[in-house]
mmCIF file of C-alpha atoms in Angstrom:
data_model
loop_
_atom_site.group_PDB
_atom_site.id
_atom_site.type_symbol
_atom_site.label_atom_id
_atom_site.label_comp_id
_atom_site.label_asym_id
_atom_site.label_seq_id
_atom_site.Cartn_x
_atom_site.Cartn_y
_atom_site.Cartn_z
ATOM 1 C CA UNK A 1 97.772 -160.519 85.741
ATOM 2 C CA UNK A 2 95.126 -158.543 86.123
ATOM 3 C CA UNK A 3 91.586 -159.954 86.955
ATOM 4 C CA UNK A 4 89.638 -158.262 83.494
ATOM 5 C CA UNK A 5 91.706 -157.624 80.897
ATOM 6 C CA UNK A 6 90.633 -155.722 78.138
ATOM 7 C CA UNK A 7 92.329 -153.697 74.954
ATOM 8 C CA UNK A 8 92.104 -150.053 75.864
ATOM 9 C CA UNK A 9 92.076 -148.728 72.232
ATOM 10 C CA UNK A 10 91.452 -146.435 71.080
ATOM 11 C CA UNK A 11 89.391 -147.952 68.413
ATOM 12 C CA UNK A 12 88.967 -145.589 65.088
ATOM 13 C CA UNK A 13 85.854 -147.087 62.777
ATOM 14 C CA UNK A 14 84.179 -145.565 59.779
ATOM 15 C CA UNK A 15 80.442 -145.232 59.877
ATOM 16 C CA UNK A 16 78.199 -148.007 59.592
ATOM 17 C CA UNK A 17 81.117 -150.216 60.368
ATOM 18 C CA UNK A 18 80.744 -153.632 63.124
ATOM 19 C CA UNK A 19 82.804 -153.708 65.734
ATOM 20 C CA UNK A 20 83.538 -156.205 68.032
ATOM 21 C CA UNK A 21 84.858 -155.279 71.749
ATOM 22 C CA UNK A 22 86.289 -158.060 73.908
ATOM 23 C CA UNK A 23 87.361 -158.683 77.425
ATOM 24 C CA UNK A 24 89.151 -161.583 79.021
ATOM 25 C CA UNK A 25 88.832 -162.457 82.568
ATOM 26 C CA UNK A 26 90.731 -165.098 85.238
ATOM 27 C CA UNK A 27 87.815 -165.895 87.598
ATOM 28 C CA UNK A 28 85.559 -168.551 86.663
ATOM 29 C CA UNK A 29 83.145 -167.674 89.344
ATOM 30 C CA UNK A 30 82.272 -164.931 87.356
ATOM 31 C CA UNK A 31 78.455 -165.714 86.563
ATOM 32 C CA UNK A 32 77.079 -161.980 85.605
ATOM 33 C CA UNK A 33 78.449 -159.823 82.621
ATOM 34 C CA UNK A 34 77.316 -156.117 82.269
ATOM 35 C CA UNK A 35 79.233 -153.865 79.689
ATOM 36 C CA UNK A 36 78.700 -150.548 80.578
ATOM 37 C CA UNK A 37 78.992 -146.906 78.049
ATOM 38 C CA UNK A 38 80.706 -144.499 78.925
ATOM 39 C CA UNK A 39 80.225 -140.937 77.544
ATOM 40 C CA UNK A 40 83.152 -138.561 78.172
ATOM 41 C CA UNK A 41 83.003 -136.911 81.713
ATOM 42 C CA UNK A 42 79.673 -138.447 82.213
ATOM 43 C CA UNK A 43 79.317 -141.852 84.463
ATOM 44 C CA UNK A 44 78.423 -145.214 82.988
ATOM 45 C CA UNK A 45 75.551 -146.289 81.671
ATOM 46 C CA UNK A 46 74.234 -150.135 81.310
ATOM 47 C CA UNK A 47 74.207 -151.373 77.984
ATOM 48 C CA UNK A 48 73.816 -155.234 78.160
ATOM 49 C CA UNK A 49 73.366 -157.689 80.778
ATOM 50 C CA UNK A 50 74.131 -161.261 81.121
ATOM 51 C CA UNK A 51 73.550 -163.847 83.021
ATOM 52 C CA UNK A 52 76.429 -167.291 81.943
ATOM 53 C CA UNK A 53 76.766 -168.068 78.703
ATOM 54 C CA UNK A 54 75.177 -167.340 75.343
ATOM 55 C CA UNK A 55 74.641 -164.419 73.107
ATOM 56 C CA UNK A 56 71.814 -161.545 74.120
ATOM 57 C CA UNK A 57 71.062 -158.881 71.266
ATOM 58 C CA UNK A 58 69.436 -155.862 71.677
ATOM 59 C CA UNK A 59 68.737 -153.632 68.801
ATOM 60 C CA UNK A 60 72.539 -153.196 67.070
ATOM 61 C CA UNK A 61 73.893 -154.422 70.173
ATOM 62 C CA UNK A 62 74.822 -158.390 71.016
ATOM 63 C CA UNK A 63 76.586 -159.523 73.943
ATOM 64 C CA UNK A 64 78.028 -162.690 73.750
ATOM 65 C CA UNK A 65 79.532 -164.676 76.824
ATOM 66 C CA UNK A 66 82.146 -168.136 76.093
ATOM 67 C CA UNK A 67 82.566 -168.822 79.984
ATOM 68 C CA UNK A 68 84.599 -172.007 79.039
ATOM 69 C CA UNK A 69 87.387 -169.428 77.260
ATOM 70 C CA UNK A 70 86.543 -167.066 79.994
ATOM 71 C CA UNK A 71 85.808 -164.692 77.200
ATOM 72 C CA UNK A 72 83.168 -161.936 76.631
ATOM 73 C CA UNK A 73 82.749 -159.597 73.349
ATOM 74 C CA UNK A 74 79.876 -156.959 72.714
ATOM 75 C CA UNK A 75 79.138 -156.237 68.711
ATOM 76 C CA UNK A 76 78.151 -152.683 67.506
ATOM 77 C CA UNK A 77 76.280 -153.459 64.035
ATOM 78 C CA UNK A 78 76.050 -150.369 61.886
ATOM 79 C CA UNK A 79 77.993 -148.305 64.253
ATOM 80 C CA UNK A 80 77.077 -144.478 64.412
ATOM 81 C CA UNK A 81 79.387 -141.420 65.527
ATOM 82 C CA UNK A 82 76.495 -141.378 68.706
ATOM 83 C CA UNK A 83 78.214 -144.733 69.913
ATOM 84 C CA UNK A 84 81.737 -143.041 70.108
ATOM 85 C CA UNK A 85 82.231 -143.322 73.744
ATOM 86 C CA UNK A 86 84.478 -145.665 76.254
ATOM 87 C CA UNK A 87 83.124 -149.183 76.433
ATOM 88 C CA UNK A 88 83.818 -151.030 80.234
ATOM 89 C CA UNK A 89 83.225 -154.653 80.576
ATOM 90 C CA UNK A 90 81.656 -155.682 84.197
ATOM 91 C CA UNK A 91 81.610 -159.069 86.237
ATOM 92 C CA UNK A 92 80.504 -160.323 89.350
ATOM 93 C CA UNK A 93 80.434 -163.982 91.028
ATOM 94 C CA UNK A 94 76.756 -164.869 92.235
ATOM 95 C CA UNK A 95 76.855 -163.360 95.717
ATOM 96 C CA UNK A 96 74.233 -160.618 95.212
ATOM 97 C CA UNK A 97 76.232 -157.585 94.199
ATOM 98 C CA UNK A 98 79.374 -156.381 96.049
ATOM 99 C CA UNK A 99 82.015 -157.305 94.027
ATOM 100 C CA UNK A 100 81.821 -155.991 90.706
ATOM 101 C CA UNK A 101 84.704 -155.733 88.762
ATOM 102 C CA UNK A 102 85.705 -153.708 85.758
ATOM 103 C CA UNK A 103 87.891 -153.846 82.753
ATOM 104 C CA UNK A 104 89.768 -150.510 82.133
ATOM 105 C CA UNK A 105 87.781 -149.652 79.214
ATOM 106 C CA UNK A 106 88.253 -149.597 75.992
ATOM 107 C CA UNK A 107 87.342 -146.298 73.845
ATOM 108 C CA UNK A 108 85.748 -146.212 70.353
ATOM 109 C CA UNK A 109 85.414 -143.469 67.936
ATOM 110 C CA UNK A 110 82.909 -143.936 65.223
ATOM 111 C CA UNK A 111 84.323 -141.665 62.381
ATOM 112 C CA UNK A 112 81.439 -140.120 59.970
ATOM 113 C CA UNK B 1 63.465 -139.243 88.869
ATOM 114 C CA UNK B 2 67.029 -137.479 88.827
ATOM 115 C CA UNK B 3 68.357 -141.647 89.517
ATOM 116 C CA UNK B 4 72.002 -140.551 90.805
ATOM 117 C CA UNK B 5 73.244 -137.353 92.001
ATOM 118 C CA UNK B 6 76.415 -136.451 92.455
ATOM 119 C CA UNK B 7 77.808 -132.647 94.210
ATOM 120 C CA UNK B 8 80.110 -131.245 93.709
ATOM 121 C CA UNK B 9 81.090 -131.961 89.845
ATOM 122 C CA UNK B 10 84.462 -130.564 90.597
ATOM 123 C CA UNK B 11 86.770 -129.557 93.125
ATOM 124 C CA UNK B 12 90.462 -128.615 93.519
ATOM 125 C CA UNK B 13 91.899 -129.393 96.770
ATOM 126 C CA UNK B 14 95.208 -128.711 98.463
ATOM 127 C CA UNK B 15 97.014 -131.375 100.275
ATOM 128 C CA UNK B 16 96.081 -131.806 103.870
ATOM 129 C CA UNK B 17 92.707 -130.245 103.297
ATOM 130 C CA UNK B 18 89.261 -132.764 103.873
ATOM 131 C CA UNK B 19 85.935 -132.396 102.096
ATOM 132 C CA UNK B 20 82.951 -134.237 101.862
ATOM 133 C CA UNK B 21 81.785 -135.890 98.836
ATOM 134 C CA UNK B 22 77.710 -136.389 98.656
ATOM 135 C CA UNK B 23 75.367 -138.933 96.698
ATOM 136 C CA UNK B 24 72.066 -138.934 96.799
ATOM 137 C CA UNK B 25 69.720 -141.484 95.125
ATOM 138 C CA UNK B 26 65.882 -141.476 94.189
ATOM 139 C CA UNK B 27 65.346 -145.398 93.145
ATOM 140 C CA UNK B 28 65.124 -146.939 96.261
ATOM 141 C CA UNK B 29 68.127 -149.059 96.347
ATOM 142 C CA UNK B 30 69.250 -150.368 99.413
ATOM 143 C CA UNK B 31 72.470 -150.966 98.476
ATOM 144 C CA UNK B 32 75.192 -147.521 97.567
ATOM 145 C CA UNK B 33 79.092 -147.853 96.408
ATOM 146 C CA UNK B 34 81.930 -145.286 95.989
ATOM 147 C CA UNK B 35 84.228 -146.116 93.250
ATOM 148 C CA UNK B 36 87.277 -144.378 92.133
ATOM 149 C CA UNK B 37 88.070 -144.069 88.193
ATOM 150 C CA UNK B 38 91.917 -143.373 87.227
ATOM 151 C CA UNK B 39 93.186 -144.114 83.443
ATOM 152 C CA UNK B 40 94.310 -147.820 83.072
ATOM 153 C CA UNK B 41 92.670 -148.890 86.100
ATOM 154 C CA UNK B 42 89.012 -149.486 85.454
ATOM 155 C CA UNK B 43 86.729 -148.193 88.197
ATOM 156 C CA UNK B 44 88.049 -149.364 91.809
ATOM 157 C CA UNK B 45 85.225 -149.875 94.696
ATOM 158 C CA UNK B 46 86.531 -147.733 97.735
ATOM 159 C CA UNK B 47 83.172 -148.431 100.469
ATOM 160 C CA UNK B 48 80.096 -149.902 99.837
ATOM 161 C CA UNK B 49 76.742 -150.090 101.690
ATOM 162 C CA UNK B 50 74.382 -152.875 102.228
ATOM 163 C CA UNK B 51 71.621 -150.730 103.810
ATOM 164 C CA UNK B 52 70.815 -147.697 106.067
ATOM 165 C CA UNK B 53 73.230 -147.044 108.949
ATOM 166 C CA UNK B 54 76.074 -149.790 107.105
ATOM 167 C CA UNK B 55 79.237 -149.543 105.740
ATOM 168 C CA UNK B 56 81.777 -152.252 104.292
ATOM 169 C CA UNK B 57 85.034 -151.460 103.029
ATOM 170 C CA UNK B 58 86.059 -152.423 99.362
ATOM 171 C CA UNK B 59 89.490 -152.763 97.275
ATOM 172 C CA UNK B 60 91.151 -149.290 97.909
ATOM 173 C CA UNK B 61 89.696 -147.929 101.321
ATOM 174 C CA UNK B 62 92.617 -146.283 102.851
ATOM 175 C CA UNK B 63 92.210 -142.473 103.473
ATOM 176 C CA UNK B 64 88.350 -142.844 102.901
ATOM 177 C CA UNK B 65 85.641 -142.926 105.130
ATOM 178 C CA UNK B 66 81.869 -143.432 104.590
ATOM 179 C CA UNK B 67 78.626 -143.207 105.791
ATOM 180 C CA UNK B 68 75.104 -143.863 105.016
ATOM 181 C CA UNK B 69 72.575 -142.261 107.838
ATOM 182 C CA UNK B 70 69.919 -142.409 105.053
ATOM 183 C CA UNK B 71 68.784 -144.943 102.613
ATOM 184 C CA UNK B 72 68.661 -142.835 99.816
ATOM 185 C CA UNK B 73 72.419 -140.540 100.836
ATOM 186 C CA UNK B 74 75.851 -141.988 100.880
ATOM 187 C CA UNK B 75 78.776 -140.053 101.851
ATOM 188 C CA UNK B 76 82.220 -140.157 101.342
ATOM 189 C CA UNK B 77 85.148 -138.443 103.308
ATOM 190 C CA UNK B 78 88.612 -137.572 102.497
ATOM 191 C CA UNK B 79 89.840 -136.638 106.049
ATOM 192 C CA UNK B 80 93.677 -135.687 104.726
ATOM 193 C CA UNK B 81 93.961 -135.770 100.806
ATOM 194 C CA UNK B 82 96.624 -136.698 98.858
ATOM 195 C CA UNK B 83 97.758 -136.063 95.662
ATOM 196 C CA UNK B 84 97.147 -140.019 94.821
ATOM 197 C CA UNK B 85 93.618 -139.073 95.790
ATOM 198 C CA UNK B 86 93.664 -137.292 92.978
ATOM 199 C CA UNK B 87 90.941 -138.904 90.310
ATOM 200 C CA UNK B 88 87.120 -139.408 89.410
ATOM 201 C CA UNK B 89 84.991 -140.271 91.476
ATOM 202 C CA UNK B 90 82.117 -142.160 91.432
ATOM 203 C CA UNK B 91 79.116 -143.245 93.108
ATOM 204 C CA UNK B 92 76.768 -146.008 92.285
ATOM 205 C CA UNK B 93 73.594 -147.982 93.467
ATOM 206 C CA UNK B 94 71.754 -150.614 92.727
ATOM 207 C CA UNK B 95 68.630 -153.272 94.120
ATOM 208 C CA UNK B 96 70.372 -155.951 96.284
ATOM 209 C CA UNK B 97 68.642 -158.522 94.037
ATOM 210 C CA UNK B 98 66.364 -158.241 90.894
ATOM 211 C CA UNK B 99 63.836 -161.122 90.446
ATOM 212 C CA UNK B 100 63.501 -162.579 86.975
ATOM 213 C CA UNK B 101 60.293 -161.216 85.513
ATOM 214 C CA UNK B 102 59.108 -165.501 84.182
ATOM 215 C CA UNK B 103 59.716 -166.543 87.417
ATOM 216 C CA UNK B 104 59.999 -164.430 90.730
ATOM 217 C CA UNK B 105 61.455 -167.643 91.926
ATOM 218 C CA UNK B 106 64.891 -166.999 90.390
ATOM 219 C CA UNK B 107 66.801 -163.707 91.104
ATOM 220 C CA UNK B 108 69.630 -161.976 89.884
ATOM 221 C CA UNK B 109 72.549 -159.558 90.899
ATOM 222 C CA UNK B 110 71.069 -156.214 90.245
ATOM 223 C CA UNK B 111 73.581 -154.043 87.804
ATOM 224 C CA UNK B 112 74.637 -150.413 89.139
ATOM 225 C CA UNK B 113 73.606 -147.308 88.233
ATOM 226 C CA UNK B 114 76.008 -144.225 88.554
ATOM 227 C CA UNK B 115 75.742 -140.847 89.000
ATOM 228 C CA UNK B 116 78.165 -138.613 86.560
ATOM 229 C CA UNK B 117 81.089 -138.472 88.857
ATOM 230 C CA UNK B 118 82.797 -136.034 90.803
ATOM 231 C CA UNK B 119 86.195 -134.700 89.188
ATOM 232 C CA UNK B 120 88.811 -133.795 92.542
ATOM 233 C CA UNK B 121 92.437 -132.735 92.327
ATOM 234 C CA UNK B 122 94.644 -132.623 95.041
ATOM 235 C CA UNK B 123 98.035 -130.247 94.375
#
């Protein structure tokens, strides 16, 4: 089993649609959850950042942490065609930064 | 403030052949990572760097080496490639702590930034 799982998509959505990406994890150390755009053949980007559990919104985006169901979901409202890109779901333990690890990814196209 | 540069972009190499992959960073952050990116597998840390003139090996370090003479340049070395070396790479950096804006007394892990990844093949 791997340590992050997460559905890899891809994920087709008409315009204006909400979607909801979700990742699953084993370690419940994990204290810190990033999710992370990625545009094609350009790095990731941060998007949301979380410290334990509880929702965080910013603008059309809302990252919501359930630590007890070691479970983590980010919601697009209104989705546009911009936000067509590969979503990756981060994690680290609170031990100041080595150990970050990723889902695979999972990739969205917003369809106009 | 380019934040994290990457050279080359791309690069085709045969097997047996070495090269030097560079990252340079203008934010001040002490510490640096090399990651590898291959379909399925989420991005794998190969070295990481705590500060100037340290190195630390991470998940997938075999064939790699690093080094980080400068705070702001970390380079990674592929002494022999191999056609498994063949992927995207890329390099990241971040603070080694953030401190919560409320209350300097609490601090966080600091999130990475990455550069836009160096694409290598290895026939």
């Amino acid at each position: 089993q791997k340590e992050v799982e997460q559905d890899p998509g891809p994920l087709s959505v008409p315009e204006g649609a909400i979607v909801s990406l979700n990742c699953t994890y084993s370690n419940s150390a994990f204290q810190y959850f990033m999710w992370y755009r990625q545009y094609s053949r350009k790095g990731p980007e941060l998007l949301m950042y979380t410290y334990s559990s509880g929702n965080k919104e910013d603008g059309r985006f809302t990252a919501q942490v359930d630590k007890s169901s070691k479970y983590i979901s980010l919601f697009i409202r209104d989705s546009q065609p911009s936000d067509s890109a590969t979503y990756l779901c981060a994690m680290t333990e609170d031990n100041y930064g080595q150990n970050f690890v990723f889902g695979p990814g999972t990739r969205l196209s917003v369809l106009p | 403030n380019a934040g994290v540069t990457q050279t080359p972009k791309f690069r085709v190499l045969k097997t047996g052949q070495s090269m030097t992959l560079l990252c340079a960073q203008d934010m001040n952050h002490e510490y640096m990572y090399w990651y590898r990116q291959d379909p399925g597998m989420g991005l794998r840390l190969i070295h990481y760097s705590v500060g100037e003139g340290t190195t630390a090996k991470g998940e997938v370090p075999d064939g790699y080496n690093v080094s980080r003479l400068k705070k702001q340049n970390f380079l990674l070395g592929l002494e022999s490639a191999a056609p498994s070396q063949t992927s995207v790479y890329f390099c990241a950096s971040s603070y080694s702590i953030i401190r919560d804006i409320w209350d300097p007394r609490i601090s966080y892990n600091s999130p990475l930034h990455f550069g836009n990844g160096t694409r290598l093949t290895v026939t």
